[in-house]
Amino acid sequence: MFKENILKGKKILVTGGGTGLGKEMSEHYVQHGADLVICGRRESVLADTAAEFKDKYGANVRYQPLDIRSPQDVEDFIDSIFQEGPLHGLVNNAAGNFISPTKDLSARGFDAIANIVFHGTFYVTNAVGKKWLEQKIKGSIISILATWVWTGSPFVVPSAMSKSALNTMTKSLAVEWGPYGIRINAIAPGPFPTEGAWARLSPKGDLDDSDSMSTIPMGRVGQMSELQNLATFLMADGCEYLTGQTIALDGAQYLSGGGTFSQLSKMSEDDWSEIRSMIKKTNDSDKQKRST
Ligand code: HXC
């Protein structure tokens, strides 16, 4: 879909880049010529990912254990990146989530999610944005959100609240930083199975059973290549006018939930013929009543 060197000359930071969706996007960036920096809480998975990309692509990946909940650690880390040279892209991918009835959440349980997603993502975004403003760099930010930023979602309320706030951050900073050429967009993926998310969000495997699949008009989960391609498109040059947008990548799942008639896609041609003749009968009988 892209020229191999489309990201050449760009250095991109992916938070939570050692595993899951972050690793998938990171790999695509490296494959397309970018220099990569990844951070996350577990040094061992970061080291493994960096070694894997070195083996496969000869890529030099810088990695750093970092808990984005600590604003000072975030500032220090971003400083250290810029000391080595400019950064051009940021992917806010690091997150935490688990399913739970809201009534069972303790304050610490709520904070465990909100401190990572809501606070931590802001710390990283602002630390990078300040450098870009100082150094007049026209960077690109992508945040990985979820479609529940528009719909809300039961049983993941701390995540839904926090990611909704990041949707607001995306719109707000697109305007505030737009005059300096900084763009900020977000991707709202539907179900893209990864080990970490599925263990916390679908421990019994019910997120990709046939009931769940029937809520997705395209009838399937997302393919990593689809997420990778969108993440690369938003990071590459050529469409800088696109900013402040959160793009759903979910096979139309969230839109189908709101439509009164969404379930009708299950109907057969025979069902439709039958319905058409029933509607016609009603119309004909109305016409007859009006003419008498
Ligand atoms: C209720 C829970 C809980 C659970 C933790 N807590 N898990 N409460 N149900 N399942 C409570 C604890 O009891 C404790 O409160 C408080 O949360 C802090 O718990 P810790 O384990 O000390 O927290 P911490 O070590 O900070 O762990 C953070 C975490 C954990 C988010 C809770 O799951 C984690 O590290 N996850 C990292 C990766 C991750 O979550 N990936 C999935 C992201 S998927 P008390 O009061 O008892 O002390 C995603 C969107 C996917 O973001 C979209 C798909 C469609």
XYZ file of C-alpha atoms and ligand atoms in Angstrom:
347
model
C 0.000 0.000 0.000
C 2.935 2.359 0.687
C 6.387 3.030 -0.710
C 8.941 1.197 1.415
C 10.696 4.383 2.520
C 7.610 6.504 3.119
C 8.635 7.177 6.757
C 12.376 7.576 6.103
C 13.858 10.428 8.129
C 11.144 10.297 10.779
C 11.704 9.234 14.358
C 8.544 7.901 15.992
C 7.798 7.154 19.639
C 5.216 4.448 20.346
C 4.150 4.128 23.982
C 3.440 0.541 24.955
C 5.337 -0.394 21.781
C 6.740 -3.676 23.098
C 3.539 -5.720 22.815
C 0.069 -5.900 21.262
C -1.209 -3.187 18.943
C 1.771 -0.959 19.803
C 4.205 -3.594 18.601
C 2.220 -4.159 15.392
C 2.246 -0.447 14.511
C 5.916 -0.155 15.496
C 6.862 -3.003 13.182
C 5.090 -1.346 10.257
C 6.877 1.939 10.956
C 10.265 0.225 11.003
C 9.428 -1.655 7.799
C 8.700 1.687 6.165
C 11.982 3.327 7.078
C 11.252 5.073 10.390
C 13.580 5.261 13.378
C 11.737 3.892 16.355
C 11.597 4.577 20.076
C 9.423 2.363 22.265
C 8.630 2.602 25.954
C 6.569 0.583 28.388
C 6.535 -0.749 31.912
C 8.271 -4.079 31.254
C 11.877 -3.836 30.139
C 12.074 -7.479 29.045
C 9.327 -7.224 26.410
C 10.790 -3.961 25.097
C 14.227 -5.575 24.801
C 12.735 -8.611 23.024
C 10.869 -6.441 20.539
C 13.935 -4.272 19.851
C 16.041 -7.424 19.297
C 13.391 -8.928 17.007
C 13.264 -5.775 14.820
C 17.059 -5.650 14.714
C 17.177 -9.280 13.515
C 14.395 -8.925 10.974
C 15.075 -5.461 9.562
C 18.475 -4.375 10.921
C 16.593 -1.597 12.721
C 18.116 0.328 15.590
C 15.293 0.601 18.092
C 15.733 2.655 21.216
C 13.740 1.365 24.169
C 13.170 2.637 27.657
C 11.210 1.264 30.608
C 8.749 4.002 31.545
C 5.565 4.281 33.562
C 3.635 7.118 31.921
C 1.804 7.715 35.217
C 4.879 9.576 36.476
C 4.982 13.095 34.962
C 8.618 13.662 35.945
C 9.763 10.374 34.418
C 7.871 11.274 31.255
C 9.502 14.753 31.039
C 12.975 13.254 31.618
C 12.428 10.567 28.988
C 11.175 13.019 26.353
C 14.113 15.356 27.147
C 16.526 12.493 26.623
C 15.015 11.632 23.224
C 15.298 15.226 21.994
C 18.876 15.482 23.262
C 19.743 12.883 20.638
C 17.820 14.642 17.855
C 14.294 15.549 16.812
C 11.257 13.304 17.198
C 8.601 13.560 14.459
C 5.797 11.289 15.536
C 4.075 10.069 18.679
C 1.636 7.190 19.048
C -0.266 7.212 22.325
C -0.893 3.505 22.541
C -0.127 2.613 26.178
C -3.330 1.863 28.093
C -4.806 -0.263 30.813
C -8.250 -1.761 31.045
C -10.259 -4.591 32.589
C -13.940 -5.460 32.641
C -15.784 -5.041 35.918
C -19.257 -4.043 37.124
C -18.835 -0.355 37.994
C -20.335 -0.852 41.461
C -17.454 -3.195 42.294
C -14.717 -0.691 41.429
C -12.708 0.762 44.279
C -11.270 4.264 43.998
C -7.877 2.663 43.407
C -9.373 0.446 40.705
C -10.752 3.513 38.911
C -7.439 5.339 39.313
C -5.444 2.345 38.019
C -7.037 2.962 34.605
C -7.528 6.745 34.711
C -3.943 7.386 35.816
C -2.579 5.528 32.805
C -5.065 6.447 30.081
C -6.266 9.931 31.041
C -3.329 11.419 32.979
C -0.412 9.487 31.475
C -1.417 10.088 27.867
C -1.707 13.805 28.551
C 1.728 13.905 30.200
C 3.360 12.320 27.154
C 1.427 14.398 24.621
C 2.201 17.691 26.331
C 5.863 16.858 26.911
C 6.314 16.075 23.203
C 4.131 18.979 22.034
C 6.132 21.513 24.089
C 9.357 20.368 22.399
C 7.773 20.602 18.962
C 6.556 24.124 19.649
C 10.002 25.202 20.933
C 11.862 23.555 18.051
C 9.264 24.385 15.364
C 8.792 20.729 14.387
C 5.597 19.805 12.524
C 4.957 16.507 14.237
C 2.068 14.064 14.055
C 0.295 12.511 17.038
C -1.991 9.496 16.902
C -3.888 8.241 19.956
C -5.381 4.768 20.086
C -8.895 5.196 21.471
C -12.021 3.044 21.197
C -15.441 3.531 19.649
C -16.887 3.906 23.127
C -15.641 7.514 23.045
C -18.890 8.152 21.145
C -21.222 5.587 22.654
C -19.906 5.134 26.182
C -19.543 1.554 27.344
C -20.792 -0.360 30.362
C -18.342 -2.460 32.403
C -15.288 -0.477 31.244
C -16.388 2.903 32.599
C -12.950 4.192 33.725
C -11.572 3.472 30.241
C -14.625 4.894 28.472
C -14.433 8.096 30.529
C -10.681 8.445 30.054
C -10.617 7.695 26.339
C -13.517 10.113 25.781
C -11.364 12.781 27.386
C -8.555 11.937 24.955
C -11.016 12.331 22.094
C -11.626 15.825 23.443
C -7.871 16.391 23.744
C -7.516 15.411 20.070
C -10.029 18.021 18.917
C -8.750 20.700 21.298
C -5.056 20.392 20.469
C -5.702 20.145 16.717
C -6.952 23.726 17.013
C -4.442 24.967 19.595
C -1.380 23.490 17.857
C -2.694 23.659 14.265
C -1.111 27.083 13.654
C 2.294 25.472 14.269
C 1.708 22.613 11.825
C 1.289 19.973 14.530
C -1.482 17.519 13.731
C -3.244 15.217 16.143
C -5.623 12.446 15.210
C -6.905 9.256 16.786
C -7.894 5.754 15.747
C -10.831 4.015 17.392
C -10.278 0.319 16.690
C -13.074 -2.191 17.038
C -12.068 -5.722 18.080
C -8.450 -6.413 17.111
C -7.561 -9.459 19.236
C -4.279 -9.239 21.152
C -3.118 -11.391 24.037
C -3.047 -8.576 26.647
C -6.388 -6.964 25.842
C -8.270 -10.228 25.350
C -7.059 -11.644 28.677
C -8.582 -8.612 30.432
C -11.592 -7.861 28.262
C -12.656 -11.318 27.163
C -11.257 -13.808 29.667
C -13.893 -16.376 28.670
C -13.420 -15.816 24.939
C -16.848 -14.264 24.430
C -15.637 -11.200 22.488
C -15.094 -13.187 19.328
C -17.895 -15.736 19.623
C -20.678 -15.801 17.028
C -22.966 -13.520 19.127
C -20.297 -10.828 19.162
C -19.439 -11.282 15.505
C -23.109 -10.784 14.611
C -22.809 -7.210 15.953
C -20.175 -6.402 13.315
C -21.649 -5.779 9.869
C -18.443 -7.062 8.258
C -18.767 -10.240 10.366
C -15.152 -10.432 11.484
C -12.528 -8.928 13.760
C -9.989 -6.444 12.441
C -6.805 -7.506 10.679
C -3.579 -6.045 12.041
C -2.526 -4.939 8.556
C -5.589 -2.686 8.451
C -4.589 -0.954 11.670
C -0.956 -0.746 10.542
C -1.921 0.852 7.231
C -4.100 3.501 8.865
C -1.434 4.266 11.481
C 1.161 4.706 8.730
C -1.143 6.859 6.601
C -1.780 9.199 9.548
C 1.943 9.376 10.346
C 3.215 9.923 6.786
C 3.320 13.227 4.932
C 0.821 14.020 2.236
C -2.452 14.565 4.056
C -1.493 17.118 6.703
C -4.831 18.916 6.365
C -6.376 15.926 8.190
C -6.281 16.784 11.883
C -8.519 16.674 14.944
C -10.224 13.497 13.737
C -10.955 10.215 15.464
C -11.353 7.515 12.825
C -13.296 4.361 13.651
C -11.745 1.172 12.275
C -14.383 -1.358 13.263
C -16.225 -2.812 10.258
C -19.107 -0.409 11.103
C -19.736 -2.136 14.451
C -20.464 0.913 16.550
C -22.735 2.513 13.937
C -24.816 -0.664 13.696
C -25.534 -0.585 17.429
C -27.391 2.717 17.113
C -29.542 1.933 14.075
C -33.084 0.712 14.725
C -32.923 -1.381 11.546
C -29.382 -2.751 11.801
C -30.587 -6.269 12.571
C -32.362 -6.380 9.219
C -29.102 -7.284 7.512
C -29.820 -10.828 8.668
C -32.918 -11.040 6.443
C -32.969 -13.186 3.326
C -34.270 -12.216 -0.155
C -37.399 -14.264 0.619
C -37.931 -12.332 3.862
C -37.674 -9.078 1.898
C -40.187 -10.259 -0.737
C -42.608 -11.213 1.990
C -42.150 -7.864 3.716
C -42.591 -5.975 0.470
C -45.914 -7.685 -0.200
C -47.042 -7.032 3.397
C -46.222 -3.313 3.032
C -47.965 -3.225 -0.354
C -51.074 -4.805 1.186
C -51.143 -2.115 3.891
C -50.714 0.662 1.300
C -53.411 -0.793 -0.958
C -55.868 -1.102 1.889
C -55.178 2.530 2.931
C -55.748 3.705 -0.651
C -59.006 1.771 -0.767
C -60.196 3.373 2.492
C -59.357 6.864 1.158
C -61.279 6.283 -2.076
C -64.471 5.105 -0.325
C -11.757 -4.965 39.808
C -9.500 -4.466 39.815
C -9.268 -5.394 38.765
C -10.405 -6.134 38.271
C -7.375 -4.457 39.272
N -8.305 -3.908 40.082
N -7.939 -5.360 38.469
N -10.722 -4.245 40.325
N -11.610 -5.867 38.816
N -10.266 -7.021 37.285
C -8.073 -2.948 41.158
C -7.276 -3.578 42.256
O -8.094 -4.346 43.108
C -6.677 -2.361 42.965
O -7.607 -1.717 43.802
C -6.441 -1.412 41.809
O -7.266 -1.859 40.705
C -5.011 -1.397 41.352
O -4.633 -2.721 41.020
P -3.153 -3.088 40.619
O -3.111 -4.475 40.086
O -2.234 -2.688 41.741
O -2.917 -2.035 39.429
P -1.737 -1.911 38.440
O -0.585 -2.782 38.777
O -1.502 -0.462 38.274
O -2.342 -2.549 37.108
C -2.936 -1.809 36.163
C -4.047 -2.565 35.462
C -3.511 -3.896 34.861
C -4.585 -1.671 34.373
C -5.092 -2.863 36.479
O -4.555 -4.595 34.227
C -2.444 -3.688 33.859
O -1.289 -3.459 34.212
N -2.782 -3.724 32.542
C -1.813 -3.377 31.503
C -2.228 -3.713 30.116
C -3.701 -3.704 29.806
O -4.547 -3.505 30.634
N -3.996 -3.999 28.520
C -5.351 -4.037 28.023
C -5.660 -2.743 27.415
S -7.050 -2.941 26.364
P -7.704 -2.007 45.431
O -8.714 -1.029 45.897
O -8.133 -3.447 45.533
O -6.326 -1.778 45.952
C -7.639 -1.437 26.026
C -8.807 -1.262 25.026
C -9.133 -2.423 24.149
O -7.216 -0.486 26.545
C -10.400 -2.193 23.295
C -10.958 -3.455 22.680
C -12.280 -3.277 21.904
